[in-house]
């Protein structure tokens, strides 16, 4: 498939689809069921509902943040949940100390109180920019915002202090409940959860190969499912394996299979994105692979050792990705084969080691970008604060929270988040919250009925929150808005003032962000895409340097670097979506960057996986002498990728990288190489040729 067609496939507007139809397709795609989603929603609903129950029963003031905090805590794995909860609890505890000390020093002086508010807001925005655990910085920002509102009230200092401490108690309760629920679910998972996860991924790979043969009849849904599995990764399955009481042999076998399945999913994603046309040889190989995957799935379902079938025939396939897919399927089948373990040739893949975790980013106190970010955010929040305090409308303090929650370095991403916050608040407060107040709440006369209603309403927002990054934040805000309206007091709320003030406060915050934050030292999504894309290309070019490390850690370094590159790919795709929320029309140079990103990303992903396969094969090879053919391929790929990075940095339009660049295997170096090296280098040359002429 040529570059023009690839670009058309990746541009929704190029298909001539109406905005309404495109929006409906987006919602249907994002809200559709996927494996594991109901359980994830259940965990969120249980945590929020249990915290709400404790808040109502024990009448804890300021409980909104406590019931909201479970949605901020990471659920990638139980380890990440514990770390995220600990960070949120620690940040809010330190925030409480800062609030109490600052309030004590500024009591009785309006000027000192104003200085304390300004300094606190600057510190919050600076921490949002430099803290590695983003949700902890957001929790601290929300806590500071609410305590500023408390200490602005004309009440006694004793009441202000008690409300501040109760708010901290609610947040700590939310963190504790979330960790306990995640612990229960991590321990109570079914013994076959790992096998089921592998079978689900085998099924999606099988579906990809079938679509490849049939000419991509269902490529839209397939790309969505593959991207979701790729984003979720394999950490949950790894956590299941680590928590289960498997024997050493079974544990190593499952870890190996899980890693290989993650790689298979990553290989299938560029296959769908590029929408290659299949050749007869490709179709024959796909049929063989599909049959092999089905055999493997049946063996897993019957709890039997898989039959190790070696594909002796060298298929002269047209698509270079199929070569690595075939090799990975071979390794997967081998990992489940009893023969492999009987021979004692297994090479255990250790669990990911724990690395030293740093609180802040590396340039936290040296990079000027963090100071600029904090100044932009602080000016926006101060403008909101001064406006609503000057008119005596303290109910608009949601404007400061809006500035903190939607402050992102990239303009388009910030506007996307602002839109999602506004839409989520309107749905949660004005639609769901108001409807519940008018029709359901007057009929409720017990805490049990209220709990069921609360859980039902939260489940709506939680289902949206478990969607993709395009609309997930709206679901979080739906939950927050409903809790804000219904947990503000311990009685039936008949007034619409809280919902009105919340919506108007958000509008004020968005207006301040657009007028101030987006016009001081702003950085467009296009600039971020250019910088991230060129850095990622150079990172792919230098992947072979992992072979220079100590042999015992080469695999780990290669896996870590590969995951970093894949995360950068996801960031670039997110920034491409965010660029739609920036002003139009764009400059020609910016349009060129966006087109280059959409055109090169699928090919770069394919190149990454082929190259890592070649490097991994070289690392695992028993021969100590370097392979001349592989060395030539690596050098050529490095040269091509560095030229591509220079081309993108220069903002050049589409043109061949270098017409004189030779992308053929030297005939003198093809003798004596093993079959796997020959096939992988052939695939690497094919991908490089596509990049050169794109």
XYZ file of C-alpha atoms in Angstrom:
694
model
C 0.000 0.000 0.000
C 1.462 3.374 -0.987
C 1.999 6.358 1.296
C -0.995 8.313 -0.011
C -3.369 5.496 0.807
C -1.867 5.086 4.244
C -2.374 8.741 4.946
C -6.004 8.516 3.839
C -6.585 5.571 6.138
C -5.235 7.477 9.112
C -7.181 10.677 8.446
C -10.821 10.432 9.572
C -11.721 13.526 7.604
C -10.341 12.053 4.414
C -13.116 9.501 4.225
C -15.821 12.141 3.781
C -17.634 10.989 6.923
C -19.872 13.577 8.569
C -18.985 14.929 12.005
C -22.109 13.427 13.568
C -21.398 9.991 12.126
C -17.756 10.220 13.165
C -18.735 11.248 16.711
C -21.255 8.404 16.965
C -18.657 5.917 15.741
C -16.197 7.270 18.297
C -18.651 6.853 21.176
C -19.675 3.375 20.074
C -16.044 2.353 19.814
C -15.012 3.827 23.167
C -18.032 2.624 25.161
C -18.006 -0.907 23.786
C -17.345 -3.850 26.077
C -13.852 -5.331 26.226
C -12.412 -8.142 28.382
C -11.724 -6.991 31.918
C -13.726 -3.781 31.698
C -16.662 -4.850 33.931
C -14.261 -5.982 36.668
C -12.331 -2.717 36.461
C -15.570 -0.722 36.706
C -16.692 -2.874 39.635
C -13.464 -2.154 41.509
C -13.910 1.590 40.998
C -17.571 1.546 42.019
C -16.891 -0.524 45.141
C -14.131 1.822 46.284
C -16.138 5.013 45.698
C -19.313 3.561 47.216
C -17.629 2.236 50.342
C -15.936 5.588 50.961
C -19.276 7.361 50.445
C -20.935 4.996 52.920
C -18.335 5.793 55.573
C -18.646 9.532 54.897
C -22.433 9.479 55.294
C -22.483 7.183 58.323
C -19.737 9.010 60.237
C -20.723 12.429 58.826
C -17.229 13.389 57.655
C -17.202 16.963 56.271
C -15.468 17.577 52.954
C -15.917 13.990 51.882
C -16.151 14.730 48.154
C -12.396 14.408 47.616
C -12.384 11.185 49.609
C -15.002 9.579 47.370
C -13.238 10.971 44.291
C -9.703 9.862 45.181
C -10.218 6.175 44.182
C -10.524 7.312 40.557
C -7.159 9.076 40.707
C -5.258 6.038 41.951
C -3.491 3.926 39.334
C -4.763 0.382 38.776
C -2.146 -0.933 36.347
C -0.994 -3.414 38.990
C -1.269 -3.831 42.743
C 2.249 -2.473 43.142
C 1.392 0.685 41.210
C -1.822 1.033 43.245
C 0.098 0.927 46.520
C 2.652 3.415 45.263
C 0.025 5.772 43.866
C -2.065 5.658 47.050
C 0.995 6.227 49.220
C 2.028 9.217 47.139
C -1.450 10.754 47.274
C -1.679 10.225 51.029
C 1.799 11.626 51.603
C 1.276 14.635 49.337
C -2.022 15.571 50.982
C -0.534 15.122 54.462
C 2.304 17.503 53.608
C -0.268 19.804 52.043
C -2.186 19.841 55.326
C 0.936 20.892 57.201
C 1.554 23.672 54.677
C -2.045 24.888 54.891
C -2.089 24.960 58.688
C 1.270 26.733 58.975
C 0.437 29.187 56.201
C -2.956 29.959 57.672
C -1.442 30.512 61.113
C 1.163 32.934 59.770
C -1.322 34.891 57.642
C -4.231 35.059 60.085
C -5.391 38.631 60.648
C -3.590 40.088 57.628
C -5.416 40.129 54.262
C -2.153 40.910 52.473
C -0.298 37.954 54.004
C -3.295 35.720 53.319
C -3.240 36.758 49.666
C 0.518 36.105 49.458
C -0.001 32.669 51.002
C -2.652 31.834 48.394
C -0.394 32.952 45.546
C 2.654 31.068 46.818
C 0.586 27.926 47.420
C -0.820 28.007 43.893
C 2.638 28.492 42.387
C 3.968 25.543 44.399
C 1.074 23.357 43.235
C 1.637 24.109 39.551
C 5.370 23.583 39.919
C 4.797 20.201 41.546
C 2.335 19.242 38.802
C 5.145 19.831 36.318
C 7.974 18.030 38.138
C 6.392 15.163 40.100
C 6.648 11.730 38.522
C 3.352 10.554 40.033
C 0.947 12.897 38.280
C -2.126 11.814 40.231
C -0.431 12.752 43.520
C 0.218 16.277 42.254
C -3.402 16.583 41.109
C -4.699 15.354 44.467
C -2.526 17.885 46.253
C -3.799 20.619 43.932
C -7.434 19.738 44.609
C -6.755 19.585 48.339
C -5.060 23.011 48.360
C -7.883 24.473 46.250
C -10.566 23.267 48.643
C -8.668 24.334 51.754
C -8.191 27.817 50.299
C -11.970 27.998 50.040
C -12.292 26.816 53.643
C -9.874 29.408 54.995
C -11.624 32.156 53.010
C -14.848 31.544 54.937
C -15.937 33.960 57.661
C -16.026 31.313 60.393
C -13.930 30.548 63.447
C -10.375 29.273 63.044
C -11.312 26.148 65.011
C -13.994 25.224 62.480
C -11.634 25.859 59.559
C -8.980 23.634 61.098
C -11.452 20.820 61.775
C -12.785 20.980 58.209
C -9.222 20.838 56.858
C -8.354 17.791 58.962
C -11.610 16.038 58.100
C -10.880 16.567 54.404
C -7.479 14.935 54.872
C -9.150 12.068 56.737
C -11.561 11.502 53.842
C -8.678 11.356 51.341
C -6.701 8.933 53.506
C -9.824 6.799 53.841
C -10.230 6.756 50.055
C -6.613 5.657 49.582
C -6.901 2.923 52.213
C -10.161 1.534 50.839
C -8.799 1.492 47.280
C -5.662 -0.401 48.300
C -7.688 -2.954 50.281
C -10.102 -3.585 47.410
C -7.253 -3.929 44.907
C -5.501 -6.314 47.292
C -8.603 -8.499 47.529
C -9.033 -8.595 43.762
C -5.341 -9.307 43.181
C -5.534 -12.277 45.566
C -8.952 -13.513 44.516
C -8.348 -13.755 40.781
C -9.163 -17.062 39.160
C -6.344 -19.545 38.800
C -6.856 -19.528 35.043
C -6.717 -15.737 34.660
C -3.243 -15.853 33.108
C -4.201 -18.537 30.596
C -7.397 -16.655 29.760
C -5.380 -13.494 29.164
C -3.064 -15.371 26.818
C -6.033 -16.957 25.018
C -7.653 -13.527 24.536
C -4.488 -12.225 22.915
C -4.152 -15.334 20.750
C -7.717 -14.744 19.552
C -7.012 -11.111 18.609
C -3.844 -12.135 16.740
C -5.789 -14.845 14.920
C -8.457 -12.288 13.997
C -5.758 -9.958 12.674
C -4.339 -12.628 10.381
C -7.830 -13.507 9.129
C -8.516 -9.848 8.358
C -5.197 -9.598 6.557
C -6.228 -12.456 4.286
C -9.732 -11.044 3.692
C -8.535 -7.542 2.829
C -9.201 -5.765 6.155
C -12.973 -6.073 6.275
C -13.095 -5.082 9.968
C -9.938 -3.021 10.395
C -11.488 -0.202 12.470
C -12.623 -2.326 15.404
C -9.529 -4.483 15.107
C -7.170 -1.504 15.367
C -9.077 -0.281 18.420
C -8.833 -3.648 20.175
C -5.153 -4.077 19.351
C -4.321 -0.579 20.552
C -6.181 -1.242 23.790
C -4.296 -4.483 24.429
C -1.014 -2.796 23.512
C -1.711 0.108 25.875
C -2.751 -2.178 28.734
C 0.404 -4.198 28.198
C 1.164 -7.365 30.121
C 1.800 -5.978 33.598
C -1.506 -7.295 34.966
C -0.731 -10.825 33.783
C 2.767 -10.543 35.213
C 1.284 -9.472 38.541
C -1.060 -12.486 38.506
C 1.895 -14.786 37.916
C 3.945 -13.212 40.705
C 1.067 -13.475 43.204
C 0.132 -17.048 42.314
C 1.835 -20.056 43.874
C 3.215 -21.580 40.681
C 6.188 -23.888 40.569
C 9.399 -22.384 39.245
C 9.049 -24.215 35.927
C 5.437 -23.105 35.404
C 6.196 -19.543 36.481
C 9.060 -19.179 34.000
C 7.020 -20.791 31.236
C 4.096 -18.413 31.784
C 6.341 -15.347 32.055
C 7.979 -16.285 28.767
C 4.620 -16.825 27.066
C 3.169 -13.555 28.388
C 6.128 -11.545 27.105
C 5.888 -13.211 23.693
C 2.134 -12.564 23.506
C 2.722 -8.902 24.268
C 5.192 -8.817 21.409
C 2.717 -10.516 19.065
C 0.107 -7.859 19.807
C 2.682 -5.131 19.184
C 3.554 -6.755 15.846
C -0.073 -6.935 14.740
C -0.765 -3.248 15.393
C 1.472 -1.845 12.598
C 0.178 -4.606 10.339
C -3.330 -3.159 10.737
C -2.218 0.479 10.665
C -0.378 0.052 7.358
C -3.121 -2.159 5.838
C -0.737 -4.098 3.644
C -2.127 -6.010 0.682
C -1.529 -9.753 0.974
C 0.254 -11.908 -1.580
C -0.482 -15.624 -2.165
C 2.632 -16.529 -0.173
C 1.474 -14.287 2.682
C -1.942 -15.945 2.709
C -0.419 -19.414 2.812
C 1.747 -18.484 5.776
C -1.210 -16.834 7.533
C -3.269 -20.011 7.180
C -0.415 -22.005 8.718
C -0.045 -19.534 11.589
C -3.797 -19.446 12.248
C -3.900 -23.232 12.445
C -0.926 -23.232 14.781
C -2.504 -20.601 17.035
C -5.733 -22.598 17.186
C -3.809 -25.718 18.148
C -2.003 -23.795 20.851
C -5.274 -22.352 22.173
C -6.860 -25.809 22.320
C -3.857 -27.145 24.215
C -4.113 -24.336 26.746
C -7.862 -24.854 27.170
C -7.313 -28.576 27.830
C -4.353 -27.923 30.160
C -2.024 -29.915 27.936
C 1.512 -29.283 26.787
C 1.453 -27.742 23.342
C 2.815 -29.716 20.435
C 6.031 -28.167 19.201
C 5.628 -27.895 15.433
C 8.677 -26.521 13.658
C 7.995 -24.765 10.348
C 10.766 -26.094 8.156
C 9.651 -24.399 4.944
C 11.015 -20.917 4.329
C 8.054 -18.873 3.143
C 9.027 -16.132 0.688
C 6.488 -13.714 2.084
C 5.815 -10.243 0.724
C 5.109 -8.611 4.096
C 8.206 -8.275 6.305
C 6.164 -8.210 9.522
C 4.935 -11.746 8.915
C 8.487 -13.036 9.279
C 8.748 -11.760 12.846
C 5.171 -12.855 13.622
C 6.051 -16.360 12.446
C 9.208 -16.368 14.553
C 7.328 -15.168 17.641
C 4.619 -17.816 17.188
C 7.383 -20.419 16.976
C 8.871 -19.192 20.249
C 5.440 -19.070 21.879
C 4.671 -22.639 20.882
C 8.108 -23.682 22.057
C 7.622 -21.997 25.437
C 4.529 -24.142 26.088
C 6.121 -27.302 24.740
C 7.125 -29.875 27.326
C 10.059 -30.781 25.086
C 11.634 -27.434 25.780
C 11.624 -27.982 29.528
C 12.653 -31.614 29.366
C 15.760 -30.669 27.401
C 16.796 -28.159 30.048
C 17.409 -25.491 27.420
C 15.034 -23.017 28.952
C 16.363 -19.585 29.546
C 14.246 -18.169 32.359
C 13.006 -14.650 31.906
C 13.091 -12.978 35.274
C 10.394 -10.747 36.568
C 11.039 -7.066 36.048
C 13.354 -5.893 38.783
C 12.401 -3.013 40.960
C 14.228 0.134 40.043
C 15.065 3.060 42.255
C 12.148 5.440 42.064
C 12.798 9.173 42.075
C 10.272 11.662 43.374
C 10.871 14.274 40.687
C 11.919 14.366 37.046
C 15.641 14.647 36.339
C 15.580 18.367 35.473
C 13.089 19.349 38.190
C 15.151 22.249 39.542
C 17.234 23.089 36.497
C 14.806 23.121 33.580
C 13.272 26.507 32.834
C 10.205 24.884 31.277
C 8.904 23.894 34.726
C 9.193 27.465 36.010
C 7.422 28.795 32.915
C 4.671 26.200 33.298
C 4.144 27.165 36.948
C 4.011 30.878 36.106
C 1.426 30.315 33.363
C -0.783 28.201 35.594
C -0.431 30.479 38.608
C -1.398 33.599 36.649
C -4.512 31.832 35.333
C -5.557 30.618 38.790
C -4.829 33.990 40.436
C -6.970 35.763 37.838
C -9.886 33.464 38.714
C -9.315 33.873 42.455
C -9.127 37.662 42.324
C -12.252 37.868 40.166
C -14.582 35.713 42.257
C -13.277 37.097 45.560
C -13.716 40.684 44.382
C -17.404 40.083 43.614
C -17.956 37.882 46.682
C -18.943 34.799 44.681
C -16.898 32.129 46.458
C -18.928 29.352 44.851
C -16.809 29.834 41.732
C -13.739 28.299 43.381
C -14.096 25.375 40.955
C -12.308 27.685 38.505
C -8.992 27.198 40.348
C -9.452 23.421 40.310
C -10.113 23.641 36.564
C -6.834 25.486 36.038
C -4.928 22.829 37.998
C -6.645 19.795 36.488
C -6.368 20.935 32.856
C -2.886 22.463 32.920
C -0.776 20.520 30.423
C 2.391 21.582 28.577
C 0.802 21.054 25.150
C -1.903 23.555 24.192
C -4.070 21.117 22.261
C -3.941 18.508 25.024
C -4.930 21.136 27.605
C -7.917 22.244 25.535
C -9.007 18.659 25.017
C -8.913 18.099 28.767
C -10.838 21.338 29.375
C -13.539 20.228 26.967
C -13.772 16.818 28.641
C -13.983 18.431 32.088
C -16.737 20.793 31.015
C -18.716 18.048 29.289
C -18.302 15.645 32.208
C -19.363 18.238 34.773
C -22.444 19.197 32.752
C -23.484 15.547 32.412
C -22.670 14.599 36.004
C -24.048 17.682 37.760
C -26.772 19.069 35.503
C -28.084 15.925 33.811
C -27.504 12.935 36.095
C -27.350 14.851 39.376
C -30.384 17.025 38.686
C -32.421 14.084 37.357
C -31.633 12.067 40.482
C -32.588 14.982 42.748
C -35.924 15.531 41.039
C -37.110 11.983 40.366
C -35.331 9.516 42.684
C -33.912 11.156 45.806
C -37.320 12.352 47.131
C -38.436 8.702 47.239
C -35.391 7.469 49.183
C -35.701 7.036 52.943
C -32.783 4.749 53.874
C -29.014 4.662 53.564
C -29.233 1.332 51.709
C -31.405 2.803 48.953
C -29.114 5.812 48.700
C -26.102 3.496 48.411
C -27.637 1.570 45.508
C -28.493 4.824 43.740
C -24.986 6.168 44.298
C -23.389 2.976 42.967
C -25.600 3.038 39.865
C -24.729 6.659 39.098
C -21.013 6.132 39.728
C -20.994 3.073 37.458
C -22.045 5.283 34.527
C -19.079 7.578 34.999
C -16.724 4.689 35.753
C -17.689 2.947 32.512
C -16.815 6.092 30.559
C -13.632 6.527 32.623
C -12.389 3.097 31.489
C -12.566 4.125 27.828
C -9.643 5.256 25.728
C -7.781 8.525 26.397
C -10.068 10.476 24.060
C -13.094 10.462 26.400
C -11.913 8.770 29.615
C -11.405 12.042 31.471
C -15.045 12.974 30.893
C -16.053 9.872 32.860
C -13.857 10.887 35.783
C -15.501 14.313 35.798
C -18.997 12.787 35.653
C -18.244 10.971 38.900
C -16.674 14.057 40.473
C -19.628 16.277 39.532
C -22.230 13.855 40.864
C -20.347 13.516 44.145
C -19.901 17.283 44.371
C -23.643 17.858 44.079
C -24.830 15.022 46.322
C -22.089 14.705 48.958
C -21.802 18.386 49.793
C -24.148 18.000 52.759
C -25.697 15.192 54.803
C -29.265 15.808 53.698
C -31.343 15.902 50.532
C -30.016 18.669 48.278
C -32.954 20.447 46.685
C -31.021 23.532 45.567
C -29.467 23.800 42.105
C -26.989 26.435 43.273
C -24.062 23.972 43.731
C -24.474 22.650 40.183
C -24.830 26.176 38.787
C -21.778 27.520 40.603
C -19.706 24.505 39.594
C -20.515 24.878 35.897
C -19.928 28.644 35.947
C -16.691 28.181 37.866
C -15.444 25.725 35.261
C -16.343 28.144 32.481
C -14.398 30.871 34.297
C -11.388 28.574 34.670
C -11.461 27.550 31.008
C -11.696 31.198 29.970
C -8.680 32.100 32.106
C -6.700 29.183 30.673
C -7.490 30.197 27.109
C -6.694 33.877 27.690
C -3.585 33.495 29.867
C -2.194 29.955 29.987
C -2.410 29.389 26.224
C -0.680 32.673 25.334
C 2.400 32.688 27.584
C 5.296 30.452 26.553
C 2.809 28.069 24.969
C 3.944 25.018 23.037
C 1.743 23.592 20.334
C 1.109 19.904 19.825
C 2.934 20.147 16.502
C 6.146 21.312 18.156
C 5.891 18.552 20.748
C 5.243 15.976 18.026
C 8.318 17.099 16.104
C 10.575 16.951 19.166
C 9.220 13.625 20.440
C 9.201 11.998 17.007
C 12.798 12.922 16.173
C 14.011 11.843 19.627
C 12.160 8.531 19.251
C 13.613 7.922 15.789
C 17.133 8.414 17.131
C 16.307 6.134 20.052
C 15.307 3.382 17.601
C 18.504 3.998 15.652
C 20.617 3.456 18.781
C 18.835 0.303 19.995
C 21.752 -1.899 18.968
C 23.884 -0.269 21.678
C 22.207 -2.611 24.161
C 24.503 -5.349 22.795
C 27.471 -3.466 24.239
C 26.206 -3.934 27.800
C 26.972 -6.823 30.113
C 25.520 -10.048 28.608
C 23.511 -10.769 31.763
C 21.452 -7.570 31.412
C 21.288 -7.139 27.629
C 17.763 -8.585 27.431
C 16.489 -6.298 30.179
C 18.039 -3.195 28.623
C 16.582 -4.068 25.225
C 13.109 -4.652 26.687
C 13.245 -1.420 28.696
C 14.352 0.650 25.695
C 11.706 -0.934 23.477
C 8.952 -0.142 25.970
C 10.167 3.458 26.199
C 9.888 3.808 22.429
C 6.393 2.274 22.380
C 5.298 4.682 25.120
C 6.598 7.543 22.986
C 4.541 6.216 20.069
C 1.433 6.360 22.266
C 2.305 9.921 23.322
C 2.622 10.990 19.702
C -0.743 9.456 18.803
C -2.296 11.322 21.743
C -0.709 14.578 20.597
C -2.023 14.000 17.079
C -5.515 13.814 18.569
C -4.790 16.907 20.678
C -3.698 18.888 17.609
C -7.337 18.877 16.466
C -8.176 21.200 19.380
C -5.653 23.854 18.374
C -6.392 26.896 16.202
C -6.900 26.466 12.480
C -5.687 26.943 9.826
C -2.225 25.654 10.643
C 0.981 26.828 9.027
C 2.221 24.693 6.095
C 5.250 23.575 8.128
C 2.958 22.325 10.910
C 0.769 20.431 8.454
C 3.888 18.763 7.065
C 4.899 17.584 10.552
C 1.429 16.163 11.238
C 1.390 14.350 7.890
C 4.882 12.978 8.485
C 3.910 11.674 11.915
C 0.805 9.920 10.589
C 2.740 8.477 7.667
C 5.867 7.302 9.453
C 4.509 6.061 12.802
C 3.145 2.689 11.572
C 6.357 2.017 9.628
C 8.542 3.027 12.561
C 6.601 0.696 14.839
C 7.141 -2.156 12.393
C 10.827 -1.272 12.094
C 11.192 -1.218 15.882
C 9.780 -4.707 16.284
C 11.804 -6.204 13.423
C 14.987 -4.583 14.713
C 14.445 -5.725 18.303
C 13.779 -9.221 16.993
C 17.106 -9.192 15.155
C 18.949 -7.851 18.205
C 17.290 -10.386 20.497
C 18.214 -13.207 18.120
C 21.815 -12.019 18.128
C 21.842 -11.876 21.941
C 20.314 -15.351 22.272
C 22.595 -16.859 19.625
C 25.205 -19.261 20.925
C 27.812 -17.955 18.469
C 30.163 -15.390 19.939
C 31.285 -13.923 16.614
C 29.169 -10.987 15.395
C 27.085 -11.657 12.303
C 28.373 -9.560 9.389
C 24.967 -9.407 7.717
C 23.269 -8.234 10.915
C 25.998 -5.637 11.507
C 25.499 -4.225 8.011
C 21.717 -4.098 8.479
C 22.047 -2.312 11.828
C 24.466 0.251 10.431
C 22.230 0.913 7.448
C 19.128 1.300 9.625
C 20.974 3.733 11.891
C 22.057 5.820 8.897
C 18.544 5.845 7.423
C 16.860 6.778 10.697
C 19.255 9.625 11.435
C 18.592 11.016 7.966
C 14.852 10.740 8.619
C 15.191 12.626 11.917
C 17.123 15.416 10.198
C 14.479 15.613 7.484
C 11.649 15.996 10.020
C 13.590 18.568 12.050
C 14.141 20.598 8.905
C 10.426 20.603 8.126
C 10.995 19.252 4.623
C 8.107 18.059 2.498
C 7.814 14.427 1.418
C 10.714 13.343 -0.740
C 13.037 10.330 -0.855
C 15.609 10.462 1.907
C 18.591 9.758 -0.285
C 18.193 8.327 -3.783
C 21.755 6.972 -3.691
C 21.320 5.136 -0.389
C 21.688 1.428 -1.055
C 19.140 -0.737 0.710
C 20.229 -4.157 -0.513
C 22.009 -6.973 1.219
C 25.646 -7.348 0.186
C 25.872 -10.650 -1.662
C 29.258 -11.442 -0.151
C 27.782 -11.417 3.351
C 24.846 -13.753 2.820
C 26.930 -16.911 2.966
C 27.108 -18.807 6.213
C 24.317 -16.951 7.986
C 21.548 -18.799 9.771
C 18.057 -18.738 8.276
C 16.569 -16.512 11.007
C 19.193 -13.803 10.518
C 18.703 -13.828 6.749
C 14.936 -13.534 7.003
C 14.998 -10.826 9.666
C 17.532 -8.734 7.772
C 15.465 -9.122 4.605
C 12.457 -7.819 6.519
C 14.527 -4.959 7.943
C 15.685 -3.935 4.465
C 12.087 -4.002 3.223
C 10.887 -1.696 6.026
C 13.830 0.664 5.459
C 12.975 0.818 1.774
C 9.395 1.794 2.631
C 10.654 4.537 4.926
C 13.051 5.811 2.285
C 10.407 6.220 -0.427
C 7.553 7.370 1.862
